[in-house]
Coordinates of C-alpha atoms in Angstrom, one line a residue:
M1 CA 11.0 -39.9 44.9
I2 CA 7.9 -38.8 43.0
E3 CA 7.9 -35.5 44.8
I4 CA 11.5 -34.8 43.6
L5 CA 10.4 -35.5 40.0
I6 CA 7.5 -33.2 40.3
A7 CA 9.7 -30.5 41.8
L8 CA 12.2 -30.9 39.0
A9 CA 9.5 -30.7 36.4
I10 CA 8.1 -27.5 37.9
L11 CA 11.7 -26.1 38.1
V12 CA 12.4 -26.9 34.4
G13 CA 9.0 -25.5 33.4
S14 CA 9.6 -22.3 35.3
M15 CA 13.1 -21.9 33.9
A16 CA 11.8 -22.3 30.4
A17 CA 9.1 -19.6 31.0
F18 CA 11.7 -17.3 32.6
A19 CA 14.0 -17.8 29.5
Q20 CA 11.2 -17.0 27.2
L21 CA 10.2 -13.9 29.2
S22 CA 13.8 -12.7 29.3
S23 CA 14.2 -13.0 25.5
L24 CA 10.9 -11.0 25.1
A25 CA 12.3 -8.4 27.4
V26 CA 15.6 -8.1 25.4
R27 CA 13.6 -7.8 22.2
D28 CA 11.3 -5.1 23.6
L29 CA 14.3 -3.3 25.0
Q30 CA 15.9 -3.2 21.6
R31 CA 12.7 -2.0 20.0
A32 CA 12.4 0.8 22.6
T33 CA 16.0 1.8 22.0
D34 CA 15.5 1.8 18.2
L35 CA 12.3 3.9 18.5
T36 CA 14.1 6.4 20.7
M37 CA 16.9 6.7 18.3
Q38 CA 14.5 7.1 15.4
Q39 CA 12.6 9.9 17.2
T40 CA 15.8 11.7 18.1
L41 CA 17.2 11.5 14.6
A42 CA 13.9 12.6 13.0
D43 CA 13.7 15.5 15.4
S44 CA 17.2 16.6 14.8
K45 CA 16.8 16.4 11.0
L46 CA 13.6 18.4 11.2
N47 CA 15.4 21.0 13.3
E48 CA 18.1 21.2 10.6
L49 CA 15.4 21.9 8.1
L50 CA 13.8 24.6 10.3
L51 CA 17.2 26.3 10.7
G52 CA 17.9 26.2 7.0
D53 CA 20.9 24.0 7.2
E54 CA 19.4 21.8 4.5
P55 CA 17.0 22.8 1.7
L56 CA 13.4 22.1 2.5
A57 CA 12.7 19.8 -0.5
D58 CA 11.8 16.1 -1.1
S59 CA 14.7 13.8 -0.8
E60 CA 15.3 10.1 -1.4
W61 CA 16.6 7.7 1.4
M62 CA 20.0 8.9 2.6
P63 CA 22.1 7.7 5.5
F64 CA 22.7 10.1 8.4
L65 CA 26.2 11.5 8.4
H66 CA 27.1 10.4 12.0
E67 CA 24.7 7.4 12.2
P68 CA 25.2 5.4 9.0
E69 CA 23.0 2.6 10.4
W70 CA 20.0 4.9 10.0
S71 CA 18.6 6.5 6.9
Y72 CA 16.1 9.3 6.3
A73 CA 13.8 10.6 3.6
I74 CA 12.0 13.9 3.5
Q75 CA 8.6 14.7 1.9
V76 CA 7.2 18.2 1.6
M77 CA 3.5 18.0 0.9
P78 CA 0.9 20.7 0.4
T79 CA -2.0 20.8 2.8
E80 CA -5.6 22.0 2.3
W81 CA -4.5 25.4 3.6
P82 CA -2.3 27.1 1.0
S83 CA -0.2 28.9 3.6
L84 CA 1.0 25.6 5.2
V85 CA 3.0 22.6 4.1
A86 CA 3.4 19.3 5.9
V87 CA 7.0 18.2 6.2
H88 CA 7.4 14.5 6.7
V89 CA 10.7 13.1 8.0
H90 CA 10.9 9.3 7.7
V91 CA 13.6 7.4 9.6
A92 CA 14.4 3.7 9.2
Q93 CA 17.4 1.4 9.6
T94 CA 19.7 1.1 6.6
P95 CA 18.9 -2.5 5.5
E96 CA 22.4 -3.5 4.3
L97 CA 24.1 -2.7 7.6
E98 CA 24.1 -5.2 10.5
S99 CA 22.2 -3.9 13.5
P100 CA 22.0 -5.1 17.1
S101 CA 18.3 -6.0 16.5
A102 CA 19.3 -8.3 13.6
T103 CA 21.9 -9.9 15.9
I104 CA 19.2 -10.5 18.5
N105 CA 16.9 -12.0 15.9
T106 CA 19.7 -14.4 14.8
I107 CA 20.4 -15.4 18.4
A108 CA 16.7 -16.0 19.0
N109 CA 16.4 -18.1 15.9
F110 CA 19.5 -20.2 16.8
A111 CA 18.1 -20.7 20.3
G112 CA 14.9 -22.2 18.9
N113 CA 12.7 -19.2 19.3
P114 CA 11.7 -18.3 15.8
T115 CA 10.8 -14.6 15.4
T116 CA 7.6 -13.6 13.7
Q117 CA 7.4 -11.9 10.4
L118 CA 6.5 -8.7 12.3
D119 CA 9.8 -8.8 14.2
Q120 CA 11.8 -9.2 11.0
R121 CA 10.5 -6.3 9.0
P122 CA 12.4 -3.0 9.3
R123 CA 10.7 -0.4 11.5
Q124 CA 10.1 3.1 10.3
F125 CA 9.3 6.3 12.2
T126 CA 7.7 9.4 10.7
L127 CA 7.7 12.8 12.2
V128 CA 5.3 15.4 10.6
R129 CA 5.4 19.1 11.2
W130 CA 3.3 21.8 9.5
M131 CA 5.3 24.8 8.5
A132 CA 4.4 28.2 7.0
A133 CA 4.7 28.0 3.2
S134 CA 5.6 31.7 2.8
D135 CA 9.3 31.2 2.9
F136 CA 9.7 28.5 0.2
S137 CA 7.9 26.9 -2.7
L138 CA 7.2 23.2 -3.0
D139 CA 10.0 22.6 -5.4
G140 CA 12.5 23.5 -2.7
T141 CA 13.5 27.0 -3.8
T142 CA 13.1 30.0 -1.6
S143 CA 10.8 32.8 -2.6
D144 CA 12.5 36.0 -3.6
S145 CA 9.4 38.2 -3.2
P146 CA 9.4 41.0 -0.6
S147 CA 6.7 39.2 1.3
A148 CA 9.1 36.3 2.0
A149 CA 11.3 38.4 4.3
P150 CA 11.9 36.7 7.6
V151 CA 9.2 37.4 10.1
S152 CA 9.6 36.8 13.8
A153 CA 7.3 34.3 15.5
F154 CA 5.6 37.2 17.4
E155 CA 4.7 39.0 14.1
R156 CA 3.2 36.0 12.3
Q157 CA -0.5 35.7 12.4
P158 CA -1.7 32.1 13.1
P159 CA -3.6 30.6 10.1
N160 CA -7.4 30.9 10.4
F161 CA -8.3 27.2 10.9
P162 CA -12.0 26.3 11.0
L163 CA -12.8 25.1 14.5
P164 CA -14.8 21.9 15.0
R165 CA -18.5 22.4 15.6
G166 CA -19.4 23.0 19.2
L167 CA -16.3 24.9 20.1
P168 CA -16.3 28.7 20.6

């Protein structure tokens, strides 16, 4: 009889551990899905900026047209090299819309697995790309000077970056 009780205790303990591991797996799966979506949306928005579909200028948080659950903001910042600007595309979930990860957190809280403060904060992804500053100014307007004519990638000279010491 005691062996049966010990076996049942081991079974219940292993089932509780399995339930905890499966809830962690579901949470991590949702995080990976969100991160992949953020990366894809940031990359697509940066490509739109590169193609000139949108003006290259700072913007406040705006929802994506086809993915209203996600919002983006753009920052165009000068670098220490005057011929380059750093374009930052920030992507985060729109807080007022219900998302699958919020549903998972609610289910986890109901099931007695309180999520940490780290799980409840909105996750944000930032993609940074350096671009030649010759085609636009930092206020978002394009330059009308003759030097701002489109140049193919093969005709552009790479910027003269100082190399770290010890490299040829």
